[in-house]
Structure formats: structure tokens, C-alpha cells
Coordinates of C-alpha atoms in Angstrom, one line a residue:
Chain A
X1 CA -27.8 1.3 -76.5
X2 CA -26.7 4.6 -74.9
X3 CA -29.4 6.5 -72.7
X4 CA -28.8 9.6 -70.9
X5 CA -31.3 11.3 -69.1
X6 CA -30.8 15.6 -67.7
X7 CA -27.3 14.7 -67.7
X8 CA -26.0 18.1 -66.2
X9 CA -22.6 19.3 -65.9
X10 CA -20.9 23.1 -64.7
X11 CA -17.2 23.6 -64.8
X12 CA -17.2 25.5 -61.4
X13 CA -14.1 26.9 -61.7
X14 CA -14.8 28.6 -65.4
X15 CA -18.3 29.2 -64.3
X16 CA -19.8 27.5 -67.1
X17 CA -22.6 25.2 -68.0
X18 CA -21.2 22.6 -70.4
X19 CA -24.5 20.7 -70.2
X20 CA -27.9 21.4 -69.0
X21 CA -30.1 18.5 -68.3
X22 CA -29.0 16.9 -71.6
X23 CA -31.3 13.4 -72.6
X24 CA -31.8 12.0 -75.5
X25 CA -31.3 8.1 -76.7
X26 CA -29.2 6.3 -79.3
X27 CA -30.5 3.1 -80.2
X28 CA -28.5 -0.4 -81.2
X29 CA -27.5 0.4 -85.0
X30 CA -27.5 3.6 -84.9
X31 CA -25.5 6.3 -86.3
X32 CA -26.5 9.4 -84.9
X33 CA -24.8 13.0 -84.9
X34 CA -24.6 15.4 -82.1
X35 CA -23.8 18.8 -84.2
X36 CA -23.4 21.8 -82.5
X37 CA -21.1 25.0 -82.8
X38 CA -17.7 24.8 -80.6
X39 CA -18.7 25.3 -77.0
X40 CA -22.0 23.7 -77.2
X41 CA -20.6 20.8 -75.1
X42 CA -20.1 18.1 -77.5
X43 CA -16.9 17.3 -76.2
X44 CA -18.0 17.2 -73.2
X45 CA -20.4 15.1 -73.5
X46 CA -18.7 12.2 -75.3
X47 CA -16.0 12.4 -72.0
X48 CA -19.3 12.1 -69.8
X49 CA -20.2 9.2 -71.9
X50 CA -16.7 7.8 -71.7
X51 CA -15.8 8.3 -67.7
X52 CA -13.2 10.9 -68.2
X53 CA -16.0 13.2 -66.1
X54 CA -18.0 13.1 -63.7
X55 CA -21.5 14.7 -64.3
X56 CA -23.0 16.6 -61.6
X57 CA -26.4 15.3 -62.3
X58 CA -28.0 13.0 -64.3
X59 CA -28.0 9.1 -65.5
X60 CA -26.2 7.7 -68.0
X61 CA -27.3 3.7 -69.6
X62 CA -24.9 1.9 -72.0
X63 CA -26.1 -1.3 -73.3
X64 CA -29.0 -1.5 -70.3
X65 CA -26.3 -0.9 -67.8
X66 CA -26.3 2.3 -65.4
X67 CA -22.6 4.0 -65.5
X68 CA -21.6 3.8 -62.2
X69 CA -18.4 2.2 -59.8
X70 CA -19.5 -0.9 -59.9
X71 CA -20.2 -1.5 -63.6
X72 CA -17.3 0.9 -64.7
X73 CA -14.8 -1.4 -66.3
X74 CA -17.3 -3.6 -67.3
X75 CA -18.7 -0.8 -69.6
X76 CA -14.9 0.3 -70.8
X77 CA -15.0 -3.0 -72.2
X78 CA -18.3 -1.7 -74.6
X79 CA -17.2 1.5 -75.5
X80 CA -14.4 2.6 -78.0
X81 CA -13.5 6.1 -78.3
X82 CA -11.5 8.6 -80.5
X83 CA -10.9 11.8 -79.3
X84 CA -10.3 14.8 -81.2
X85 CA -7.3 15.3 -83.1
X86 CA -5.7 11.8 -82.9
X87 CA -3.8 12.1 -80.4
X88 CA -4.5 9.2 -78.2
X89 CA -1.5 7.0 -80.0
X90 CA 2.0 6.6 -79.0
X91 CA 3.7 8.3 -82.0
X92 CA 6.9 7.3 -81.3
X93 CA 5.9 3.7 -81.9
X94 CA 5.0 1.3 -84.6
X95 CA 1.4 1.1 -85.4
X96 CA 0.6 -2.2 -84.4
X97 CA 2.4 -1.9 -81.6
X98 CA 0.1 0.8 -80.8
X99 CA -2.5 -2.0 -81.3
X100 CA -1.6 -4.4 -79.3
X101 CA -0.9 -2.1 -76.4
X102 CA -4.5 -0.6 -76.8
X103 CA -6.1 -3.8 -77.0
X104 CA -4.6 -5.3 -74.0
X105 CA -6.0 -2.2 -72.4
X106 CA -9.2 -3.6 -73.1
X107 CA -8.8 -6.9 -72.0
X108 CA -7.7 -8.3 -75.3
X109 CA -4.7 -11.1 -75.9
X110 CA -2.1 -10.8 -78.6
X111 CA -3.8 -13.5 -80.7
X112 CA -7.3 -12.2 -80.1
X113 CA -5.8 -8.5 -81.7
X114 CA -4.0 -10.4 -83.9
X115 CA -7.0 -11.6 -85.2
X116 CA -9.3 -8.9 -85.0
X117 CA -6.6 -7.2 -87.2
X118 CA -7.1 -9.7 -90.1
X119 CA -11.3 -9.5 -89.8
X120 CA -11.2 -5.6 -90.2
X121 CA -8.2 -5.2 -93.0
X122 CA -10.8 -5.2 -95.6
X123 CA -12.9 -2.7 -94.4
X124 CA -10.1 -0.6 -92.5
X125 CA -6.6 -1.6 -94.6
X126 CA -3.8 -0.4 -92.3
X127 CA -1.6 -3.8 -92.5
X128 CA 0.4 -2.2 -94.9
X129 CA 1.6 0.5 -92.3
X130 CA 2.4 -2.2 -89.7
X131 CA 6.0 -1.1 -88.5
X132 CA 5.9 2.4 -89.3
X133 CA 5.5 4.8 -86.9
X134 CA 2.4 6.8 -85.7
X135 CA 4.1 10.2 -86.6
X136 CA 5.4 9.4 -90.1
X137 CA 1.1 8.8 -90.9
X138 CA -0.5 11.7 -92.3
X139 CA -3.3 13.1 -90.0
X140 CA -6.5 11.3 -92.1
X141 CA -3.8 7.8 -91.8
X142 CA -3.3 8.4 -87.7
X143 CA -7.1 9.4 -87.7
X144 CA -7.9 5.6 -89.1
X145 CA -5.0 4.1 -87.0
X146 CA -6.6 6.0 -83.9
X147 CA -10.5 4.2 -85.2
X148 CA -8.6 0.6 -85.3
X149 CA -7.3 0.9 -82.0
X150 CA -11.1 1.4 -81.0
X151 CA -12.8 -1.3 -82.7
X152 CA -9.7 -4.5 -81.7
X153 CA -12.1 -5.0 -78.9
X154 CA -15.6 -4.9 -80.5
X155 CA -17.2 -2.3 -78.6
X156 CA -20.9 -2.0 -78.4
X157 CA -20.6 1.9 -78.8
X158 CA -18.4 3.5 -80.7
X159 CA -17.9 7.3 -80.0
X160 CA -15.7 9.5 -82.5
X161 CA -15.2 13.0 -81.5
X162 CA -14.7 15.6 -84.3
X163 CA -13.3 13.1 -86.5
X164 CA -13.0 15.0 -89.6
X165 CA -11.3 18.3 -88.0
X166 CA -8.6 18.8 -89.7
X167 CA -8.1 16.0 -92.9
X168 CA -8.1 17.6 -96.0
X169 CA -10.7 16.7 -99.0
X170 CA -9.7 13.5 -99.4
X171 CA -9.0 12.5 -96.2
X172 CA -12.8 13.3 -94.9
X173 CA -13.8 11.2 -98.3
X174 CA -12.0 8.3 -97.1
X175 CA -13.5 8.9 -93.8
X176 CA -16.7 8.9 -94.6
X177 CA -16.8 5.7 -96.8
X178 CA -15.0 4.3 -94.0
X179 CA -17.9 5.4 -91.6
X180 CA -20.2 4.0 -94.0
X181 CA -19.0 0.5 -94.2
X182 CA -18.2 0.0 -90.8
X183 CA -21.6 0.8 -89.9
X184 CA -22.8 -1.7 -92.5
X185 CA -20.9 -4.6 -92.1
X186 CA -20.2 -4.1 -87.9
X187 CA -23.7 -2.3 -86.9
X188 CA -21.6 -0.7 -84.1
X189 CA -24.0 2.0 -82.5
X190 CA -21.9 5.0 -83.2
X191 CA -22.3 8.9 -81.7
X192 CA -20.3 11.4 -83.6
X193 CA -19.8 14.9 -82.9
X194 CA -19.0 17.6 -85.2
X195 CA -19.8 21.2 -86.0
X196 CA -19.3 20.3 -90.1
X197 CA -22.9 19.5 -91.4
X198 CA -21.9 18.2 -94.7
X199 CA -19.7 15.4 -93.1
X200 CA -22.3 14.4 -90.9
X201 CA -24.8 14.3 -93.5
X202 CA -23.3 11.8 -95.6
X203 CA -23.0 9.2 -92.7
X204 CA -25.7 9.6 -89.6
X205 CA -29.0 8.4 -89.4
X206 CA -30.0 11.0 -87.3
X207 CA -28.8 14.9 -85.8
X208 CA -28.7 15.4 -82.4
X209 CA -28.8 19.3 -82.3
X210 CA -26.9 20.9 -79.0
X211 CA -26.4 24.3 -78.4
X212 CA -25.2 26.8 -75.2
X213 CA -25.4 22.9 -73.6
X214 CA -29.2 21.7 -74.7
X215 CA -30.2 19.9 -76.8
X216 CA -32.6 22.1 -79.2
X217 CA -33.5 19.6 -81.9
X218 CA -33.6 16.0 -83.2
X219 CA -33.9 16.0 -87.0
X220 CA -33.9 12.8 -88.9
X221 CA -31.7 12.4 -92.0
X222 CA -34.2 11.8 -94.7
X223 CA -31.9 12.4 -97.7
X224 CA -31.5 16.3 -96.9
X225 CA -29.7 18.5 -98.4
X226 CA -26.6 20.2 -96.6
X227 CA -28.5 23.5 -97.1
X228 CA -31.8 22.2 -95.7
X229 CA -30.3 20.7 -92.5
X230 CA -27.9 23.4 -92.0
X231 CA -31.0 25.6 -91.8
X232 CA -32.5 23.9 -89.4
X233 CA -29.5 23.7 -87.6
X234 CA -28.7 27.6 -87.4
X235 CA -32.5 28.1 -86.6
X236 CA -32.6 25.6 -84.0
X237 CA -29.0 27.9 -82.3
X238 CA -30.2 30.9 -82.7
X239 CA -34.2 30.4 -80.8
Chain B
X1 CA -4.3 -13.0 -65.9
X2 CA -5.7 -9.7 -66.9
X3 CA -4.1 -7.9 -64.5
X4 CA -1.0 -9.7 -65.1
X5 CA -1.4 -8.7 -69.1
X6 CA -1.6 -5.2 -68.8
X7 CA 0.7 -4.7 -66.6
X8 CA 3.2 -6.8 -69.1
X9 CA 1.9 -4.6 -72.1
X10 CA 2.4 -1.6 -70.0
X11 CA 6.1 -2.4 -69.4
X12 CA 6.4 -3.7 -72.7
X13 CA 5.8 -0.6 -74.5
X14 CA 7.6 1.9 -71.9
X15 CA 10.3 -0.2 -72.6
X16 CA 9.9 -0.1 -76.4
X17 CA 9.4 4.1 -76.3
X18 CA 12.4 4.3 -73.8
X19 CA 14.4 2.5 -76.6
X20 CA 13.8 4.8 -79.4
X21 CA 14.9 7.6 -77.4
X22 CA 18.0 5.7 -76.9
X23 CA 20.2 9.1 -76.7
X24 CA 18.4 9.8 -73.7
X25 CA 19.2 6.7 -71.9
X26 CA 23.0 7.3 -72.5
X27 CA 22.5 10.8 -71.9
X28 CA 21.3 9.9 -68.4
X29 CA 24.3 7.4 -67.8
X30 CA 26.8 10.4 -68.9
X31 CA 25.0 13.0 -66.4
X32 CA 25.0 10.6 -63.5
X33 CA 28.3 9.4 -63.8
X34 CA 29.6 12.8 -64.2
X35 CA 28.1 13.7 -61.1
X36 CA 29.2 11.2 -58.9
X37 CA 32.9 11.1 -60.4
X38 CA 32.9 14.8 -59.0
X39 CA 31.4 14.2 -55.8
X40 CA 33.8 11.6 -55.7
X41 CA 36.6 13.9 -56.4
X42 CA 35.6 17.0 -53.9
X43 CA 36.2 14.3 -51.2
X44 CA 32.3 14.8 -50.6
X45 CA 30.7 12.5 -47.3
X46 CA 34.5 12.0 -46.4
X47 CA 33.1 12.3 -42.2
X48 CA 30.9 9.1 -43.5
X49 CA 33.7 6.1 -43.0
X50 CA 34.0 7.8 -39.4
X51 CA 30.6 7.6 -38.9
X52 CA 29.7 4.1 -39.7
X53 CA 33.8 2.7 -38.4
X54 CA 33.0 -0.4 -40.5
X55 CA 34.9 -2.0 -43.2
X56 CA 33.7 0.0 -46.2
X57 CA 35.1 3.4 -46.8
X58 CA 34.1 6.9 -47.3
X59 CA 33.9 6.9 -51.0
X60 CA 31.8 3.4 -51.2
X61 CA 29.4 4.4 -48.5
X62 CA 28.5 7.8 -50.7
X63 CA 28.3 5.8 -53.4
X64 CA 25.7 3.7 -51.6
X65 CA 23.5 6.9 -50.7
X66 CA 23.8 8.1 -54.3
X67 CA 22.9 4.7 -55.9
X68 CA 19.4 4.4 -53.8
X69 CA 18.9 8.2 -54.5
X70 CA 19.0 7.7 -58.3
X71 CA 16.8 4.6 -58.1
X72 CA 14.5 7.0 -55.6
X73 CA 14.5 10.1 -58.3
X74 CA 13.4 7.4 -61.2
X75 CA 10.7 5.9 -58.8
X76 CA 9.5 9.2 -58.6
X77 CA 9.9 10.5 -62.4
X78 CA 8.0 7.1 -62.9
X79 CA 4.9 8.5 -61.9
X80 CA 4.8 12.8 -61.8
X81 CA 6.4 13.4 -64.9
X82 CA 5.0 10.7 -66.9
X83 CA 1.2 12.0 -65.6
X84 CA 2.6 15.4 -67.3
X85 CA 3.8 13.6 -70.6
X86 CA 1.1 11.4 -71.5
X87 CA -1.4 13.8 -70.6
X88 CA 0.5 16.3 -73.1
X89 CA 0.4 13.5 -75.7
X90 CA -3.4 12.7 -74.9
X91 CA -2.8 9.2 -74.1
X92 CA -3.8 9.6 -70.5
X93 CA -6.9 9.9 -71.6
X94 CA -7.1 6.3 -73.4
X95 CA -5.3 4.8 -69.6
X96 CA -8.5 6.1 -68.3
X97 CA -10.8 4.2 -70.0
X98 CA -8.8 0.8 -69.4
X99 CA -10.8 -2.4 -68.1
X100 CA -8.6 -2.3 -65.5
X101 CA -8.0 0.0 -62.2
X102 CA -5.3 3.1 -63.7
X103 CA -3.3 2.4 -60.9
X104 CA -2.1 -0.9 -62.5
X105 CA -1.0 0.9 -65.4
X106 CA 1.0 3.1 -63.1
X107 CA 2.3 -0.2 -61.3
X108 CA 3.4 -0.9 -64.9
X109 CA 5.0 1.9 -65.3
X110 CA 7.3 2.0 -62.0
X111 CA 8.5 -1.9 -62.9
X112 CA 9.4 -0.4 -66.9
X113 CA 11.4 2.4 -64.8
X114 CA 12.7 0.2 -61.9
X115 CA 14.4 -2.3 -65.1
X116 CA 15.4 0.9 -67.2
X117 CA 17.0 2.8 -64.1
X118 CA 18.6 -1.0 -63.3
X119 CA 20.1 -0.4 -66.4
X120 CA 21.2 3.1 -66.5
X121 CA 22.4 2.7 -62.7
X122 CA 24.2 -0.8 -63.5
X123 CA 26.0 1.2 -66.3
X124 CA 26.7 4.3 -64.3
X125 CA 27.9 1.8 -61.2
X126 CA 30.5 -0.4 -63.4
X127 CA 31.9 3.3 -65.0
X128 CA 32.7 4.5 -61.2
X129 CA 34.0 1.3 -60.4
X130 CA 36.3 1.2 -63.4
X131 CA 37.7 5.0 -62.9
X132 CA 38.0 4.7 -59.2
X133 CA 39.5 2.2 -56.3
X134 CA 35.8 1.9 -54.7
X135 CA 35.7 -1.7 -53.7
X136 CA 31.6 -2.0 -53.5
X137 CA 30.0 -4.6 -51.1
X138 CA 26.8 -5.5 -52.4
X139 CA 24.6 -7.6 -49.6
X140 CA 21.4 -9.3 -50.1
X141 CA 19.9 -7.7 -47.0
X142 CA 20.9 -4.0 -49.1
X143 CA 19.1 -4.9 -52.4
X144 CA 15.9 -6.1 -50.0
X145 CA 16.6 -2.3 -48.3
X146 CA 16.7 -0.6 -51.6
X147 CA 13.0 -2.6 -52.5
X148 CA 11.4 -1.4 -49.6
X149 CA 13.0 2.2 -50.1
X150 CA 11.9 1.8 -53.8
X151 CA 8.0 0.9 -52.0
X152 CA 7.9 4.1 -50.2
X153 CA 9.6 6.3 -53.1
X154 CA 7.0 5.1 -55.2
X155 CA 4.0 6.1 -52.6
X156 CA 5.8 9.5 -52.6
X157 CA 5.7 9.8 -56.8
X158 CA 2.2 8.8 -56.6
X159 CA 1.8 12.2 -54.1
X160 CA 3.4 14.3 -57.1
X161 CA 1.6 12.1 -59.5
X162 CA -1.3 13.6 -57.9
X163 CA 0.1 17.3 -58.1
X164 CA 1.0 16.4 -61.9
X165 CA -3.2 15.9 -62.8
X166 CA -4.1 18.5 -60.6
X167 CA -1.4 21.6 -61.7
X168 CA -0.1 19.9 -64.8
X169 CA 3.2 21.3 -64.8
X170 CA 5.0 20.0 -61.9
X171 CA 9.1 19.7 -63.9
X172 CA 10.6 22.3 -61.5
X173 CA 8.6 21.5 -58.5
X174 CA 10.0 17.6 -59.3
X175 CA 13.7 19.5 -59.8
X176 CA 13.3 20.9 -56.0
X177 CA 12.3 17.6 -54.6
X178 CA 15.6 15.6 -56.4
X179 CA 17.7 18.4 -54.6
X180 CA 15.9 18.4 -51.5
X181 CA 16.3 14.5 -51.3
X182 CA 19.6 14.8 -52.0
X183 CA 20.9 17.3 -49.2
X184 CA 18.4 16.0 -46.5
X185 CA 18.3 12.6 -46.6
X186 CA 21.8 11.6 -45.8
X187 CA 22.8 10.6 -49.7
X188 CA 25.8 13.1 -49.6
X189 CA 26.8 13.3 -46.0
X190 CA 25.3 12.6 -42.8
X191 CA 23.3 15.4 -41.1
X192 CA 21.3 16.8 -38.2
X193 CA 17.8 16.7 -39.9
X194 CA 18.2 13.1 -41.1
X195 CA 18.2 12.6 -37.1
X196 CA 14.8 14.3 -36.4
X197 CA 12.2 15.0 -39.3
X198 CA 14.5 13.2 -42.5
X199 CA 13.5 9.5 -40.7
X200 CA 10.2 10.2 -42.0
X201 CA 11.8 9.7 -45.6
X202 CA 12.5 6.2 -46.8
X203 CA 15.0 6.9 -48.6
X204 CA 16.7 8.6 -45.0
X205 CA 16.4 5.5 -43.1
X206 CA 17.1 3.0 -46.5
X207 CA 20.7 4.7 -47.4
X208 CA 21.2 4.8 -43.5
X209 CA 20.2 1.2 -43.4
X210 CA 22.2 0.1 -46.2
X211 CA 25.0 1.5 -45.4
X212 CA 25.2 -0.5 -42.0
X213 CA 25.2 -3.6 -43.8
X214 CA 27.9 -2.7 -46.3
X215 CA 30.0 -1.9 -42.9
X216 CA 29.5 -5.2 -41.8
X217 CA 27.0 -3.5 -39.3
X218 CA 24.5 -5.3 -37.5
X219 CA 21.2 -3.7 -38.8
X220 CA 18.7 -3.5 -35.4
X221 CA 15.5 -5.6 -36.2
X222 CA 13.2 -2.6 -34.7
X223 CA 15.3 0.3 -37.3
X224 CA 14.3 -2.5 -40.1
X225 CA 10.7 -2.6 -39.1
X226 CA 10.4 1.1 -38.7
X227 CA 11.4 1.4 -42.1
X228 CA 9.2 -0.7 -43.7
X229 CA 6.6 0.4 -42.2
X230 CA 7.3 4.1 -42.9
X231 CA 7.6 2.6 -46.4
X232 CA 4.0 1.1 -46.4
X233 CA 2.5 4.4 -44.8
X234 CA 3.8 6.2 -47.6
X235 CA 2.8 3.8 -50.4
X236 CA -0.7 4.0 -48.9
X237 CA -0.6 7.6 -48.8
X238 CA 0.3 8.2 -51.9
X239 CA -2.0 5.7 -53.5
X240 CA -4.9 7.1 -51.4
X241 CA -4.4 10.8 -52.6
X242 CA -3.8 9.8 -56.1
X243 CA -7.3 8.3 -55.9
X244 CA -8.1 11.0 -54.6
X245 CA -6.8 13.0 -57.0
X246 CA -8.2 11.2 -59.6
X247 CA -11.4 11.8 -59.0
X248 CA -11.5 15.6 -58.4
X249 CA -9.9 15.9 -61.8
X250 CA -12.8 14.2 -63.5
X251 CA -15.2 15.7 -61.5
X252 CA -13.7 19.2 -62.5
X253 CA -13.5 17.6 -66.0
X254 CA -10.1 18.8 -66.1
X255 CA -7.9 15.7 -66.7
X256 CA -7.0 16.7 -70.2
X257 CA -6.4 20.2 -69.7
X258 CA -3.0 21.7 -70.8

């Protein structure tokens, strides 16, 4: 579903190397984690992934199709994205209306979000915030409100970045059942970033290990322990 | 269609945000008016009735360069400063990742500011009107002049759009340009650079323009053709660079950065 192969990218100005010939594969189903300290180019990476920059090197595949001009919008229609700290909502505007405008961004009618709405209230219950407004939510609430305005369209990939800075205890809980059932009633290929190894554990199929812009490790979740994968992580940093 | 939907949900919810900050709209009615009623007051663009020797007088011909230099400031505002705001809010990013070409969005954008400013300008307009004697002639062929002033005024917000992704904070710079429009392109009185460099602006030749058909002027054909294609030029500019623009950004990865 997503491919990228020694995807490479410098911020010239800075003088650093976000990402150094980066590949690795996330296949259709999956739930895979990229975890990595801050700076490792997570971040990054998931704006590569998303268009919002423009690698200096490298080849990107979503769904079999190469990210370039021509298949551009095409692929916007795939992917869904939430980027760190919820922000990407109109606060000073209704929830659904915050739907409906990022749907039709996507190519969706009014009746087709509408719609969409209804099929994912059971799994993602925001109906009952309809007319209140984006900044009267609580972070965890504008964090799910941000993740329904990125599934109206049914993407093929979902990418979430950082999800779970910032939401308190019971926030991330909700968040990660939420994670959890999405991935098994939708089977949306999802890519999360995150530096917080117990979050990811609970949810991903499979780590995805970046550091100083590599990636230094693939580990597969085989009901680890927080302890056991957080020492593979802060091995794989520090070699 | 899809084109025509986004655009429609784009001017849709500018609308809908520019209503819950309803202070601001009349905020903006109270500012303008004040500072026409003053202008008015200080006799300002009195040479102006000399000038044109039509039928409409001093004080409704500065009214007519201060109507299309309001509309010309919102064209602009359209684009720069809302670049600046939704990029603080972190929605540009979202616009970015639209199934449709960004400039649509922007297109969007100007139309949901061209029906707000109608609204706040209508409002300021009727106010003068009511508090003054100005008898204002409005002709077809001047509301066609203001749309092809509003074209090129456009091209020129997509220029400081540009700016806006590139620098980020671009409020003062945007400030300079309101004032420098206003003292150089004939919205206050006539003057010598409107005659040489100023016919480069649109809204130099539009407020000229308008105001000979308010007069009763005949308006020359090659004038009118000169201005809309200084118009064009500038809306092709200006969409050109903000590609441009664009691009450089995401190759520097920078569009977010605040």
C-alpha cells in the first residue's frame, strides 16, 4: 500500500538531514509504527508521504501509484492525514461543519458525508457534538473530530502523526480502542508516528524504528512487553 | 462539478467564520466610514471635479477612488493575510492536500471576500450617503471597471500571497502597500506618478476609468483595453509566482513553519 524507497530529504537552509535514504514498506491492513525520538524525522516523513514536501531524492508508491504531478490529486483522494496537535480544524466552527468542508475537499458531496457520518457513529460517536464548536472540545474530543474529518472520504492510507501527544490517561485509552476498532472493522492501512512506546504497543502490528533520519530497525509486535520493545528501541538509537 | 463544489464549500465556510466574528465586520464598516467622513470633511481631492469638468463633483468622484480602493485592499487581504492565518491555525496544511489545484481554494476565498467586502462597502456607501449631499452615479460600465480592477488586485494579493508562505509574517508589509495604494494610485487626489509608473496599477487606471464614466465621460476604447490587459498581466503574474512560491516552500519543507 505505501512504498518508499531511499527517500532522502536535507533542510538546506538548517543544514540538516531530516531523512537519509529512508525505505521500508507498509502493506494493505497494516498498522505499522514509525517510533523514533523527536528529531528523528518522523514528521517529516508523514509530510513527504502527504505532498506537503518535496523530497530531494527518492520514490514514494501509494496504493501501486508513483507520487508524482500527474497522479497527485488522484492520491489525495487515498490518503487521510492528522497532523500533530489537532490543529487542522476550523475552531471557530461547528464540528460538522468542519466535516462537510473537509470532505468536499476530498471530492465528497454533502449527502455522501452525510452518510459516511452515519456508517462511522458507532465506531467513532461524535454526532452528539454536531453543532458545537471545535474549541469548546477537549484536546482527546478535537483529536477524534480531527480522525473523522480523515476517514469521510475512505482513504486507502490513513496517516496519524503523534496522535496521542498531549491527551491525558484517558484520552490516549479512548484513542487506542478507537485505533483498535477502526483497524478492525475499516482495515485502513494506517502509519503512525510517535516517540511513546506503550501507545504504540497496544495498537501496531509492527515498529518501524527511525533515528538521526534512518531507519535502524523493524521489530514485529509479537505481544511484547513495553520494556522489551523499548529496549530494542533505545539500543537500536544509540548503535 | 468538483470544481464548482469546492469552490462553493470554500465560500461557504469563509462566510460562516466571517459571521461569528461578526464584531469584526461592523468594526470594519465603523473604520471605513470614519475615514471617508473625514476625508470628506478636510475637503480632500477637491482639484478632482476640476479635473474630470463632468457632471459629478469633487466629493462623489473621491468617493469613487475610495470605494474601488477598499474593494482593492480586501482583494488583497483575501489572499496574503489569509496565507498567514490559516497557516497559524494549521489548516493550510489540510488545503494542501485537496483533490483539487490550491488555487481554487484561493479562488474561493477572493469570491467569500468580494461578497463580504460587497457588504461591508454597501453598508459603509449607504452611511456616507445618508450623512452627506454626495449624489453617487453608479454606471454599468463602472461596476464592469471595478471587476476588471478587482482581476488584477487579485493577481497582485496572489504576489503577497506568495511573500506570506515564503516570510510568514507579511501584516505590516500588507499595512505599507494599503497606504502606498492609497497616495499613489489617484484614490485621494490626482497626481504626477499616476501619470507615469502608477498606470501600471489597476487600480490607477480603474478609479481613473471609473471616474470618467460617473462624469458622463466618454471612456477611450484603447484606455479600456489597456486596462484590462494590465489587469490580466497581473493576474498571470501573480498566479505564476504563487505557483512558484508554492513549490519552493514544499521543497524547503517550510510551509508550516511559524
Amino acid at each position: 500500500m505505501l512504498s518508499l524507497r531511499s527517500v532522502s530529504k536535507t533542510y538546506k537552509k538548517e543544514m540538516i538531514t531530516a531523512l537519509d535514504a529512508v525505505s521500508f514498506d507498509v502493506r494493505k491492513g497494516e498498522l505499522v509504527g514509525l517510533l523514533g525520538p523527536n528529531g528523528a524525522g518522523k514528521t517529516t516523513l508523514v509530510k513527504i508521504v502527504s505532498g506537503l514536501i518535496i523530497p530531494d531524492r527518492g520514490e514514494i508508491m501509494i496504493d501501486q501509484m508513483v507520487f508524482n504531478k500527474e497522479n497527485r490529486y488522484k492520491i489525495m483522494a487515498k490518503l487521510g492525514v492528522v497532523l500533530e496537535g489537532a490543529r487542522n480544524l476550523y475552531w471557530s466552527l461547528p464540528v460538522w461543519d468542519n466535516y462537510f468542508y473537509f470532505g468536499s475537499l476530498k471530492g465528497k458531496t454533502n449527502k455522501e458525508i452525510k452518510e459516511r457520518i452515519e456508517q462511522l457513529e458507532a465506531l467513532l460517536p461524535t454526532s452528539v457534538w454536531k453543532k458545537r464548536m471545535v474549541r469548546s472540545l477537549s484536546l482527546g474530543e478535537k483529536q477524534r473530530v480531527a480522525i473523522m474529518s480523515a476517514l469521510l472520504h475512505g482513504p486507502s492510507l490513513l496517516l496519524l502523526d503523534e496522535p496521542s501527544n498531549g491527551l491525558d490517561i484517558e484520552s490516549r485509552s479512548i484513542l487506542v480502542s478507537l485505533l483498535r476498532n477502526l483497524r478492525s472493522s475499516l482495515q485502513v492501512t494506517t502509519l503512525i508516528t510517535s516517540h511513546d512506546v506503550d501507545f504504540l504497543r497496544r495498537i501496531v502490528d509492527r515498529f518501524v524504528i527511525i533515528s538521526h533520519g534512518k531507519i535502524v530497525k523493524e521489530v514485529i509486535n509479537d505481544n511484547l512487553s513495553t520494556e522489551e520493545i523499548e529496549a530494542v528501541y533505545l539500543q537500536s538509537i544509540s548503535d | 462539478m468538483l470544481y464548482l463544489r469546492v469552490i462553493f464549500a470554500e465560500i461557504k465556510r469563509e462566510i460562516k467564520e466571517a459571521l461569528t466574528y461578526r464584531v469584526g465586520i461592523l468594526s470594519d464598516i465603523a473604520v471605513f466610514s470614519v475615514l471617508i467622513l473625514s476625508l470628506l470633511f478636510f475637503r480632500t481631492g477637491s482639484s478632482l471635479e476640476d479635473y474630470y469638468g463632468g457632471a459629478a463633483d469633487a466629493k462623489s468622484l473621491l468617493l469613487v477612488g475610495y470605494l474601488f480602493w477598499v474593494f482593492s485592499i480586501y482583494a488583497i487581504n483575501s489572499t496574503s493575510s489569509e496565507i498567514h492565518h490559516e497557516a497559524l491555525r494549521g489548516t493550510l496544511e489540510q488545503k494542501f492536500m485537496a483533490v483539487v489545484p490550491i488555487g481554487l481554494l484561493f479562488l474561493g476565498k477572493m469570491l467569500s471576500g468580494l461578497l463580504i467586502s460587497t457588504v461591508i462597502i454597501a453598508s459603509v456607501t449607504v452611511l456616507v450617503l445618508l450623512l452627506t449631499d454626495i449624489t453617487l452615479k453608479i454606471t454599468g460600465l463602472s461596476l464592469v471597471l471595478l471587476g476588471i480592477n478587482l482581476v488584477g488586485m487579485y493577481g497582485l494579493g496572489l504576489i503577497f500571497g506568495s511573500i506570506a508562505l515564503k516570510v510568514k509574517k507579511i501584516g505590516r508589509l500588507t499595512f505599507i502597500l494599503q497606504i502606498l495604494l492609497m497616495f499613489l494610485t489617484d484614490t485621494l487626489t490626482k497626481t504626477s506618478f499616476s501619470d507615469g509608473l502608477g498606470k501600471v496599477i489597476p487600480l490607477t487606471n480603474g478609479i481613473n476609468l471609473a471616474r470618467q464614466s460617473v462624469s458622463g465621460l466618454l471612456v477611450a476604447k484603447t484606455d479600456l483595453i489597456f486596462f484590462i490587459v494590465d489587469s490580466l498581466i497581473w493576474l498571470l503574474l501573480g498566479v505564476f509566482i504563487f505557483s512558484y512560491a508554492e513549490k519552493k516552500v514544499r521543497r524547503e519543507g517550510a510551509l508550516n513553519f511559524y
